[in-house]
Coordinates of C-alpha atoms in Angstrom, one line a residue:
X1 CA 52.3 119.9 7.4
X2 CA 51.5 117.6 4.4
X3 CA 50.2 114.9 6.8
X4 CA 51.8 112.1 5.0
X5 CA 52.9 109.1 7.3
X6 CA 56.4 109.5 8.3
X7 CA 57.7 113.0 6.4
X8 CA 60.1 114.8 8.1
X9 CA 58.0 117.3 9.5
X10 CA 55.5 115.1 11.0
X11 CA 54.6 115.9 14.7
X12 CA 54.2 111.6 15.1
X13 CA 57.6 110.3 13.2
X14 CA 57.9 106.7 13.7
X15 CA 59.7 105.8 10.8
X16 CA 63.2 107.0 11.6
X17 CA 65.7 105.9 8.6
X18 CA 68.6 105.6 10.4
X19 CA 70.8 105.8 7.1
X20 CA 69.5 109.5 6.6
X21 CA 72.0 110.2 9.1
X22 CA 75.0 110.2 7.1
X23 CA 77.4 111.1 10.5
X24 CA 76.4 108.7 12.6
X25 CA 79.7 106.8 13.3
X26 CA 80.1 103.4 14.7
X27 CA 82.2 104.2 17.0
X28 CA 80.4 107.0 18.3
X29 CA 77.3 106.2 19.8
X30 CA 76.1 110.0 20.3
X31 CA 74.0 110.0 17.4
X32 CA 71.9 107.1 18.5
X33 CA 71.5 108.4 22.0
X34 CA 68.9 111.4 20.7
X35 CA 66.4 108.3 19.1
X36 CA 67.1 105.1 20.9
X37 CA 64.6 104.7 23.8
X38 CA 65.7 101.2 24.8
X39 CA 67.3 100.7 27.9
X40 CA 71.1 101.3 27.8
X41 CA 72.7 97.6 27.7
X42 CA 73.8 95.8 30.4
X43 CA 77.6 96.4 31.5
X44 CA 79.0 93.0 31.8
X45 CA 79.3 93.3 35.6
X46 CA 76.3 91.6 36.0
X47 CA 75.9 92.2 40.2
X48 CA 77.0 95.6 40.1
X49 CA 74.0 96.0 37.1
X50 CA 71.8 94.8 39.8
X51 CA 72.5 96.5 42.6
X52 CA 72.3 99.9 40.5
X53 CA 68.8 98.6 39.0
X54 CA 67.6 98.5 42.6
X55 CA 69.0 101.7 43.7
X56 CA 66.0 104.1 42.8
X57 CA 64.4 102.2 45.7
X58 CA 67.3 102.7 48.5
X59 CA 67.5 106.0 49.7
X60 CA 63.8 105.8 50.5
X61 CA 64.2 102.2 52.5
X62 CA 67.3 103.6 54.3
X63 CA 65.5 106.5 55.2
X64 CA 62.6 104.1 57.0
X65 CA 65.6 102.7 58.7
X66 CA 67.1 105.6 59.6
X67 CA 64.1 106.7 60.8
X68 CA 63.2 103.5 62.8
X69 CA 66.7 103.8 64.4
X70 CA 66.6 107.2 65.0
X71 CA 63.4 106.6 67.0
X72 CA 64.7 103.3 68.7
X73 CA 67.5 105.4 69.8
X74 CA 65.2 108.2 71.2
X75 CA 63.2 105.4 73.1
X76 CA 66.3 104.5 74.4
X77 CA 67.3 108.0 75.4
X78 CA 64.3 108.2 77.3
X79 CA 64.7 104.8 79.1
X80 CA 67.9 105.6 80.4
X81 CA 66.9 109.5 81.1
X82 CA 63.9 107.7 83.1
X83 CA 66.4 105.4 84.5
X84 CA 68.9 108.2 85.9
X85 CA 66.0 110.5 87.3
X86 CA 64.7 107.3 89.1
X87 CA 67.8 106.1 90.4
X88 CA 69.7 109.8 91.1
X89 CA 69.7 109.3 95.0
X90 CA 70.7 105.2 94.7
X91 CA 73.4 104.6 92.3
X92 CA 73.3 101.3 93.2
X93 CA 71.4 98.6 90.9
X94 CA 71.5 95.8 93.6
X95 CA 70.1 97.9 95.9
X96 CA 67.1 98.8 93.8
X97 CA 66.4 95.6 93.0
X98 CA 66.8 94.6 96.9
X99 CA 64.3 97.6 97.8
X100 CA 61.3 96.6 95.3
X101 CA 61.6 93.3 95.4
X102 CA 61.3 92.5 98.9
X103 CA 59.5 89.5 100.8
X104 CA 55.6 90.5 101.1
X105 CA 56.0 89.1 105.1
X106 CA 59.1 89.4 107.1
X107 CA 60.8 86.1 107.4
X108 CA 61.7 85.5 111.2
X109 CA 64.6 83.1 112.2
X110 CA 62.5 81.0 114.2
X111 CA 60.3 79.8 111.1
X112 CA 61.4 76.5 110.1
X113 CA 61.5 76.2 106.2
X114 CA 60.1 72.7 105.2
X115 CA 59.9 73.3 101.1
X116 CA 61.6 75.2 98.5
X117 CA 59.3 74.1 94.9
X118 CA 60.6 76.0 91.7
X119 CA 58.0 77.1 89.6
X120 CA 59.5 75.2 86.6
X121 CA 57.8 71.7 88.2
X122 CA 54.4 73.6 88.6
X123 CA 54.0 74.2 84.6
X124 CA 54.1 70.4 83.8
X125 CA 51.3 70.0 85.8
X126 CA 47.8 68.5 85.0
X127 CA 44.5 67.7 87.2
X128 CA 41.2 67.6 86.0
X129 CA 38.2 68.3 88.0
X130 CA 34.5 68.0 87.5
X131 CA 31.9 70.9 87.6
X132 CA 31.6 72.3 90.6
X133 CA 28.3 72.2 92.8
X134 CA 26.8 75.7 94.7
X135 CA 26.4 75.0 98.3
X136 CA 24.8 78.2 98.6
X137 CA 24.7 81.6 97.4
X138 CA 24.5 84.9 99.4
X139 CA 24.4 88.5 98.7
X140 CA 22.5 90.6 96.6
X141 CA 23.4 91.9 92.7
X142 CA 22.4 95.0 90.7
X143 CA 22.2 94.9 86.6
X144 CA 25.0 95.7 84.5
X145 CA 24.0 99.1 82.6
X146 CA 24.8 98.2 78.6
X147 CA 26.0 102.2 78.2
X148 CA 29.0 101.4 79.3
X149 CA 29.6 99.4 76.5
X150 CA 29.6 102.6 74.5
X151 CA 32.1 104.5 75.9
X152 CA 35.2 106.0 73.5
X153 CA 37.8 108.2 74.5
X154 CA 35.8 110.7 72.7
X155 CA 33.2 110.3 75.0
X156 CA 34.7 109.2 78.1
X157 CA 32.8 109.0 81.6
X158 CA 34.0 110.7 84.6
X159 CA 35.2 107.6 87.6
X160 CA 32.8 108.2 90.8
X161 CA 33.4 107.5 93.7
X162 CA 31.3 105.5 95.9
X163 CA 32.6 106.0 99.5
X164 CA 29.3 104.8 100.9
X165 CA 29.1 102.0 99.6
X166 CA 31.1 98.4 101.8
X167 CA 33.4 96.4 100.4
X168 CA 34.5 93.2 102.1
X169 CA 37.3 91.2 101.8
X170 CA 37.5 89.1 104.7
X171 CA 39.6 86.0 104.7
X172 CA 38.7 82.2 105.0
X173 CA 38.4 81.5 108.9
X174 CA 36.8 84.9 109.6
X175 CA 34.1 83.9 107.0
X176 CA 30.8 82.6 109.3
X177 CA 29.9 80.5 106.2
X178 CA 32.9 78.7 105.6
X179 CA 33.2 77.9 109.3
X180 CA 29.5 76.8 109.7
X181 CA 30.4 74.2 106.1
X182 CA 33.4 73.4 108.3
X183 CA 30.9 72.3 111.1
X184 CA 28.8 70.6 108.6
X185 CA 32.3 68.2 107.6
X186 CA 31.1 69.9 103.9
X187 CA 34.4 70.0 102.9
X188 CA 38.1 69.2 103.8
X189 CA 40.2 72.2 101.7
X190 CA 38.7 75.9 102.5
X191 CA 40.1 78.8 100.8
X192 CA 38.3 82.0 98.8
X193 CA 38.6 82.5 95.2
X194 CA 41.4 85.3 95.6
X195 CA 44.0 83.1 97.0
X196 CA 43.0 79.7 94.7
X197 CA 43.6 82.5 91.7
X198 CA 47.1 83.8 93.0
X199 CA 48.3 79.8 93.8
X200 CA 46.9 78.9 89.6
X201 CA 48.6 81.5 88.4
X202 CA 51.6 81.7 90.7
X203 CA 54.2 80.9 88.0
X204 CA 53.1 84.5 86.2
X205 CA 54.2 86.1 89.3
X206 CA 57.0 88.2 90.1
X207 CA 56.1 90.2 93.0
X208 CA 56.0 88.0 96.6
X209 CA 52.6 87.2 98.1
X210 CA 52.1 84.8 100.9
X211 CA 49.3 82.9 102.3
X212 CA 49.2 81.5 105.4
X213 CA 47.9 77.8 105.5
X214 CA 46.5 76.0 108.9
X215 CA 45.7 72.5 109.6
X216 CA 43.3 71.7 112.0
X217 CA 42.5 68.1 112.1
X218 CA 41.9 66.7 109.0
X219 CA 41.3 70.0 107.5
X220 CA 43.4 72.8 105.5
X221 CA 42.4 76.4 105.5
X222 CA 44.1 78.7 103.5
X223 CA 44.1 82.0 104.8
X224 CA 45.4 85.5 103.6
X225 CA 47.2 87.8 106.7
X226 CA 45.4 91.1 107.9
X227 CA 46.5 93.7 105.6
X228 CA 48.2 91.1 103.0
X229 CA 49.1 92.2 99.4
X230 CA 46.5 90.4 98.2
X231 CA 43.9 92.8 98.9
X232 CA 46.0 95.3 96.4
X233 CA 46.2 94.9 92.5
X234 CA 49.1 94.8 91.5
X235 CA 50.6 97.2 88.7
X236 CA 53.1 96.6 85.7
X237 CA 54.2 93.7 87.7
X238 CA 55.9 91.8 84.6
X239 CA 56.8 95.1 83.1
X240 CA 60.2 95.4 82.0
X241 CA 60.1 99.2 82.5
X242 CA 61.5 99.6 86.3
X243 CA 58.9 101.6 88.7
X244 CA 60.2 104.7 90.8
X245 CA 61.7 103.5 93.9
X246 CA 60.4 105.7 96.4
X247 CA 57.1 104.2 98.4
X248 CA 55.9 107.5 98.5
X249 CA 55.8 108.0 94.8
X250 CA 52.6 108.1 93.3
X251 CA 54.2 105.3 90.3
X252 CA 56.3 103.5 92.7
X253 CA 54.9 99.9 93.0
X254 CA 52.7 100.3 96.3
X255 CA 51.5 103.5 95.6
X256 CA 50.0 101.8 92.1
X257 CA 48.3 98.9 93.8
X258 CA 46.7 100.8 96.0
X259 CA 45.1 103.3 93.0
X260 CA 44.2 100.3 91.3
X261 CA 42.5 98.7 93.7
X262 CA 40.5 102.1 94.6
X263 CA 39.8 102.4 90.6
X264 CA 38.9 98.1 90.4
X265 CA 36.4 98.9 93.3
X266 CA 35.0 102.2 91.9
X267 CA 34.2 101.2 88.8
X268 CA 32.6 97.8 89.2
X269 CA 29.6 100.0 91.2
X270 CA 29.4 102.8 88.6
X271 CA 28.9 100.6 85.4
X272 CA 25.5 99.4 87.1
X273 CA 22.2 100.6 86.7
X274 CA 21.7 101.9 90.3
X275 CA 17.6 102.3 90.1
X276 CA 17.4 99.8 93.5
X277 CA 16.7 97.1 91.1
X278 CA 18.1 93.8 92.9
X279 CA 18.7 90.4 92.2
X280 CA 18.8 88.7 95.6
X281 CA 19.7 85.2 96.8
X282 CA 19.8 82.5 99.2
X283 CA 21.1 84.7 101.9
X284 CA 22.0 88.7 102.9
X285 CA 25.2 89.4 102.9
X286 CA 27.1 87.7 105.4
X287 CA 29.8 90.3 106.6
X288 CA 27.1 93.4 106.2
X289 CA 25.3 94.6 109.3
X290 CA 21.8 95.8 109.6
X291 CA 21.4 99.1 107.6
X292 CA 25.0 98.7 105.5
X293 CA 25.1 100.1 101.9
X294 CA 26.7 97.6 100.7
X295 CA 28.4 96.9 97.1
X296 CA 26.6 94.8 94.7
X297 CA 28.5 91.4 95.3
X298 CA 27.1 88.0 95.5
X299 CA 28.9 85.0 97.2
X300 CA 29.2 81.4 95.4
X301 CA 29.9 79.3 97.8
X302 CA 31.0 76.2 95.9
X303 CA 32.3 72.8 96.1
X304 CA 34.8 70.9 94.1
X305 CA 35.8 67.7 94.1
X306 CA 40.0 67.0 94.4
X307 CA 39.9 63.2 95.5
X308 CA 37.7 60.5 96.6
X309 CA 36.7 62.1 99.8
X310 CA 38.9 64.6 99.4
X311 CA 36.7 67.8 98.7
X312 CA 37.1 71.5 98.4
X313 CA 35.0 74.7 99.0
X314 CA 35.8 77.8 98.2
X315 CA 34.2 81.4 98.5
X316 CA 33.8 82.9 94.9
X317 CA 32.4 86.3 94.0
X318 CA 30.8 88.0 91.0
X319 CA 29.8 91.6 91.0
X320 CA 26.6 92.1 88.8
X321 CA 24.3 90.4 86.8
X322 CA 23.0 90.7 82.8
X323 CA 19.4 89.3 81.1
X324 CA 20.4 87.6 78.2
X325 CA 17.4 85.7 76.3
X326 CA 15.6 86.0 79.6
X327 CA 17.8 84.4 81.9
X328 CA 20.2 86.3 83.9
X329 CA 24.3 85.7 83.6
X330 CA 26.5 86.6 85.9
X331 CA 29.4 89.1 85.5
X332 CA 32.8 90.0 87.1
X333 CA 33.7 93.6 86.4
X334 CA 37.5 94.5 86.6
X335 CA 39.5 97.5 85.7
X336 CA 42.9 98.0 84.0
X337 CA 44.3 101.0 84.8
X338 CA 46.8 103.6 83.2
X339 CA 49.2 106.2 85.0
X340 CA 51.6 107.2 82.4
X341 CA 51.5 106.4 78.9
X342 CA 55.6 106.9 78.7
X343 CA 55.8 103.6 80.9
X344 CA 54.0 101.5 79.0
X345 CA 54.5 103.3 75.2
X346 CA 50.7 103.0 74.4
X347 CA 48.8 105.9 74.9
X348 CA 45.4 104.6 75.5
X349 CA 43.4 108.2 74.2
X350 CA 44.9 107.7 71.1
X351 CA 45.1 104.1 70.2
X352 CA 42.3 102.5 72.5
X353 CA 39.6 103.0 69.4
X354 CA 41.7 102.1 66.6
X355 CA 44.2 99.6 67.8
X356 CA 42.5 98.2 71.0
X357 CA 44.2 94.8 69.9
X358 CA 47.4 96.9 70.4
X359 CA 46.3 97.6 73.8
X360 CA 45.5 94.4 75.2
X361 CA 48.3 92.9 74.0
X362 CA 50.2 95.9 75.9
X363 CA 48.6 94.8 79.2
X364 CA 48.7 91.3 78.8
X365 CA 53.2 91.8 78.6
X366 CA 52.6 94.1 81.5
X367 CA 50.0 92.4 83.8
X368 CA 50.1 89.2 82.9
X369 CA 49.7 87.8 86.4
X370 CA 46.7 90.1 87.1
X371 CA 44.5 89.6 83.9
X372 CA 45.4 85.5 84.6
X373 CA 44.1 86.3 88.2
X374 CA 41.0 87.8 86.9
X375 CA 40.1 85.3 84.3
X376 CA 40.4 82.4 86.9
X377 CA 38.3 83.9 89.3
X378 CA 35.5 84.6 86.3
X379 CA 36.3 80.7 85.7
X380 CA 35.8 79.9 89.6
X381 CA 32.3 81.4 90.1
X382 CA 31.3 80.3 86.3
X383 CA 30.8 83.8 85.7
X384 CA 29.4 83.9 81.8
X385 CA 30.9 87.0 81.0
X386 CA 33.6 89.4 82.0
X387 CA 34.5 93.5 81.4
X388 CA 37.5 94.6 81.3
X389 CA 37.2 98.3 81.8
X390 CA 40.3 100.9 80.7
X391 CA 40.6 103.3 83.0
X392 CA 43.0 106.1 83.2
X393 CA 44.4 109.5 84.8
X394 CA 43.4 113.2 84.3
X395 CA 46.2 113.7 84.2
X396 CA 49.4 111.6 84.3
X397 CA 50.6 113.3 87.7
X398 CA 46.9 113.2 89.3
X399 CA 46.3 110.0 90.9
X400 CA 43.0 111.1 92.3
X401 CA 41.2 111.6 89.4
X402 CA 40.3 109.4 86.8
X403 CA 37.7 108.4 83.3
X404 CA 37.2 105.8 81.9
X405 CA 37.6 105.4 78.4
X406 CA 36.2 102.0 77.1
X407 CA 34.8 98.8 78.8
X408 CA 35.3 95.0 77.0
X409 CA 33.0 92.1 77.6
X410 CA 34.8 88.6 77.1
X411 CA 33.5 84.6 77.9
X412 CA 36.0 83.6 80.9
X413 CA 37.3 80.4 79.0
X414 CA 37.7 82.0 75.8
X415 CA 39.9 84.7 76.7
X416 CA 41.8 82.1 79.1
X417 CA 43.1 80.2 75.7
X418 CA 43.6 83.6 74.5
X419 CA 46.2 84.3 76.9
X420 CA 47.5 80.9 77.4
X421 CA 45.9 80.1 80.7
X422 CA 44.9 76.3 81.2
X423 CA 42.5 75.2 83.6
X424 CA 44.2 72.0 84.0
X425 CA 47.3 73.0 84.8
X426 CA 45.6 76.2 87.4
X427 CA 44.2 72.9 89.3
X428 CA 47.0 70.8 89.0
X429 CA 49.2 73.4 91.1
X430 CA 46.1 73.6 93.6
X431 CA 46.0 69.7 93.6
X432 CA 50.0 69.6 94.3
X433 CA 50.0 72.2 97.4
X434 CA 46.9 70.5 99.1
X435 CA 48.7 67.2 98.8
X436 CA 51.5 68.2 99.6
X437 CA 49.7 70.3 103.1
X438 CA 47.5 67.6 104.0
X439 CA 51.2 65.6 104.6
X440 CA 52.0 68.1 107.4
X441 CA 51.5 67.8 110.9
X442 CA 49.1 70.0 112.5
X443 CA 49.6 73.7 112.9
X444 CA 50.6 77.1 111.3
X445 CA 52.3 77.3 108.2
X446 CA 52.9 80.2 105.9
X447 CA 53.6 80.1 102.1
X448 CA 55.7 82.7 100.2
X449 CA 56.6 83.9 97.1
X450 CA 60.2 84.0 96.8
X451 CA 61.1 87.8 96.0
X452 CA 63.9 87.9 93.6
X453 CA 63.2 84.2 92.6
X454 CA 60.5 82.0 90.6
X455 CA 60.1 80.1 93.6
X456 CA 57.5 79.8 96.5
X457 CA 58.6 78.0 99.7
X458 CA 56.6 76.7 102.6
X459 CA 58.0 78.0 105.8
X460 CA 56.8 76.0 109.9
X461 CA 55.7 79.7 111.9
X462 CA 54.4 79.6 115.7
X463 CA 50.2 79.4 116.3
X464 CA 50.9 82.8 117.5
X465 CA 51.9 84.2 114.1
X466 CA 50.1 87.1 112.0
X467 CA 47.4 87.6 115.4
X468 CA 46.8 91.0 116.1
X469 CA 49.2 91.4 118.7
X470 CA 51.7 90.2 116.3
X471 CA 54.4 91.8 115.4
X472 CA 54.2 92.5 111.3
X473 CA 55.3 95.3 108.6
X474 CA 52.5 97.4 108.8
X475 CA 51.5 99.8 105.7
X476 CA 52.7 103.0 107.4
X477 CA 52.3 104.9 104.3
X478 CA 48.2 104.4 103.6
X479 CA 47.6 108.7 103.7
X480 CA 49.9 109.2 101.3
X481 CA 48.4 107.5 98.3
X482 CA 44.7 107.5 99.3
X483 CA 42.6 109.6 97.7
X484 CA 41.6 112.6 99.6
X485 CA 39.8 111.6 102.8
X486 CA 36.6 113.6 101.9
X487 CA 36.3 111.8 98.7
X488 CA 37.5 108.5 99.9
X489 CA 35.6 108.1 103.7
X490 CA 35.6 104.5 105.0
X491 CA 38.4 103.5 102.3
X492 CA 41.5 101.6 103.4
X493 CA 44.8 100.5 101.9
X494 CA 43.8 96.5 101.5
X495 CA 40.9 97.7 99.5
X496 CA 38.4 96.7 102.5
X497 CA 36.3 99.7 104.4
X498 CA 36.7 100.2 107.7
X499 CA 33.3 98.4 108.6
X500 CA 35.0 95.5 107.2
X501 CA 37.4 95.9 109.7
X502 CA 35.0 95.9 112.4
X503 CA 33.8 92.8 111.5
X504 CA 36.8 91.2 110.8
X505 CA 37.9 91.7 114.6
X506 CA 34.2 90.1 115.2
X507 CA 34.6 87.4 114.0

């Protein structure tokens, strides 16, 4: 090669003379094709220019969407697959609606139904009350062990169980304290923090509930019935996924709240640090006898003020205790739990560590009303902190066994603005029922959850109603979604233990 800029057999020719090409034609582009590298000119179709500039891009971007359908479809698939396995033996839609949503207390033609209120006129409401003040506090409470806070699914802990240890949930007349601040004229409203939580957050529910309210005198107690709903934790209750049916199904919608409320007991006495170390109060237990194990639990009995001398108290319960800068905070421990990942479409093993957000967000569509439950029971007993623990199956067909794969600490009022939850509004629905009771004669009255509608209503029953020798819908079916009676001795479908049960009839 001679090297000289631009000769004809230079390996970099940038100098093309195009008149060295003595047949290139006008008319025939051909010979300029082999040198020109600019873009070929734009057909005079402008749009159609544009659409082709763009099309490189397309088959990719219709691929995503073919994709995205392809799986929307599969989810689909499986919903309805779901659907016909659940529904093979009652082809019937009505009915299946009819048989899960059914009144939590059998409505009797004698009861005299006084109110019908749509939950649409409790969502406007507002009241605002001042900070509570303890009347006294009972019980005793062991530390919360800060391992638990290090749990992954890669290292996940094993659920014990602690069948040992009491758990009490004994309603608002049967409690000696609340009738000895009755006595006292303490208070003219008595109720515990269990059923102030499920009237605040009624318009989250779907599922009926009813508590029984009694005037005697000038005072209301609200009360919950002897082996109420309440007791249970309810599962994938504003789900849109439909549950199985069948009562004896270990996903159907009893069978759930009974494994939750196991799991929710369970785990708030395995995250402590168990070394006897107590924090102890104003008073023993009050439903323990002499000798009990019982579970760590302390009693807030507190006192809020609704009117002039209108006051109310109410029994609120936190389940261990934390030193933070030297001073100890008090903390409600509470467990979400998971039975099949195909239900919900978030597999907690896989996404709890990466996308916990993802997670949350998943229970919050699917438990709204029990995580709103939760947080305004942490806000009744001024907890300071409360952990969420994420608990799941073995296996998605072994409802015995469990691990639990992560615990969350949140402040009470800062994850009630995270889910929308308003204080005012949670006391402005109390406000509204106790005005609305204290206008009733004396006696019995029972309030329910309309089943199929966003409704509660306020029925007139006999003094007679809900005692012992009273006719109501048992739980029949308690065996069949217990754990195993060696594991689980003492347990019982409400979530109480049978000692609790003992002193229930005490009382």
């Amino acid at each position: 090669s001679s090297g000289k800029p631009g000769s004809a057999d230079s390996p970099f020719d940038f100098s093309l003379d195009l008149d060295a090409f003595p047949l290139a034609n006008p008319d025939d582009g051909s010979a300029f094709r082999l040198v020109d590298t600019k873009p070929t000119p734009r057909p005079k179709f402008g749009p159609k220019w544009r659409f082709n500039q763009h099309r490189p891009q397309l088959p990719q971007r219709r691929d995503e969407e073919v994709e995205a359908r392809k799986r929307e479809a599969e989810k689909e698939r499986a919903r309805r697959d779901r659907l016909y396995n659940l529904n093979r033996s009652n082809q019937n839609q009505q009915r299946r609606e009819a048989a899960i949503f059914k009144s939590s207390v059998d409505i009797q033609p004698e009861w005299n139904m006084l109110e019908q209120i749509p939950f649409s006129t409790f969502t406007k409401l507002s009241f605002s009350v001042s900070d509570p003040e303890d009347l006294l506090l009972c019980g005793a409470l062991e530390y919360y062990d800060r391992s638990f806070d290090r749990i992954t699914p890669k290292n996940e802990r094993r659920l014990e169980r602690f069948k040992n240890r009491n758990f009490f949930k004994v309603t608002t007349t049967d409690d000696p304290v609340i009738r000895r601040l009755a006595n006292e004229d303490k208070a003219t409203v008595f109720a515990t923090d269990t059923i102030l939580a499920t009237l605040m957050c009624a318009p989250r529910s779907v599922y009926s509930w009813d508590i029984v309210v009694q005037r005697v005198g000038n005072k209301l107690f609200f009360d919950k019935r002897d082996g109420s709903q309440l007791d249970l934790l309810s599962v994938h209750e504003t789900s849109q996924e439909p549950l199985p049916e069948a009562k004896d199904d270990i996903n159907s919608a009893y069978s759930l709240s009974v494994e939750a409320a196991y799991i929710n007991q369970n785990f708030s006495q395995q995250v402590l640090v168990r070394d006897g170390n107590k924090v102890s109060f104003d008073e023993p237990n009050p439903f323990a006898n002499e000798g009990d194990e019982v579970a760590s639990v302390a009693y807030r009995y507190r006192r809020w003020k609704l009117d002039g001398d209108m006051y109310l108290v109410a029994r609120c319960e936190v389940q261990s205790v934390v030193e933070v800068s030297n001073k100890n905070s008090f903390v409600t421990l509470n467990a979400l739990n998971e039975f099949d990942p195909k239900y919900s479409g978030v597999d907690w093993r896989q996404k709890l560590e990466t996308q916990r957000g993802a997670v949350l967000a998943t229970e919050l569509k699917n438990n709204a009303n029990k995580l709103a439950k939760w947080t305004a029971q942490a806000i009744l007993a001024s907890a300071d902190l409360m952990k969420l623990g994420y608990v799941t199956r073995v296996h998605p067909r072994d409802h015995f066994n469990h691990v639990i794969l992560g615990v969350v600490g949140y402040k009470p009022r800062d994850f009630a603005s995270q889910i929308n939850l308003n204080t005012s509004n949670m006391w402005g629905i109390v406000k509204s029922i106790v005005d609305l009771c204290m206008k009733l004669n004396e006696g019995k009255y029972v309030l329910v959850k309309d089943p199929s509608k966003p409704q509660v209503r306020i029925y007139e029953v006999p003094a007679d109603a809900f005692e012992n020798d009273y006719v109501e819908e048992p739980l029949p079916e308690e065996e069949q979604v217990q754990p195993p009676s060696e594991d689980a001795e003492g347990v019982e479908a409400n979530g109480t233990t049978t000692d609790d049960k003992e002193i229930e009839a005490q009382t």
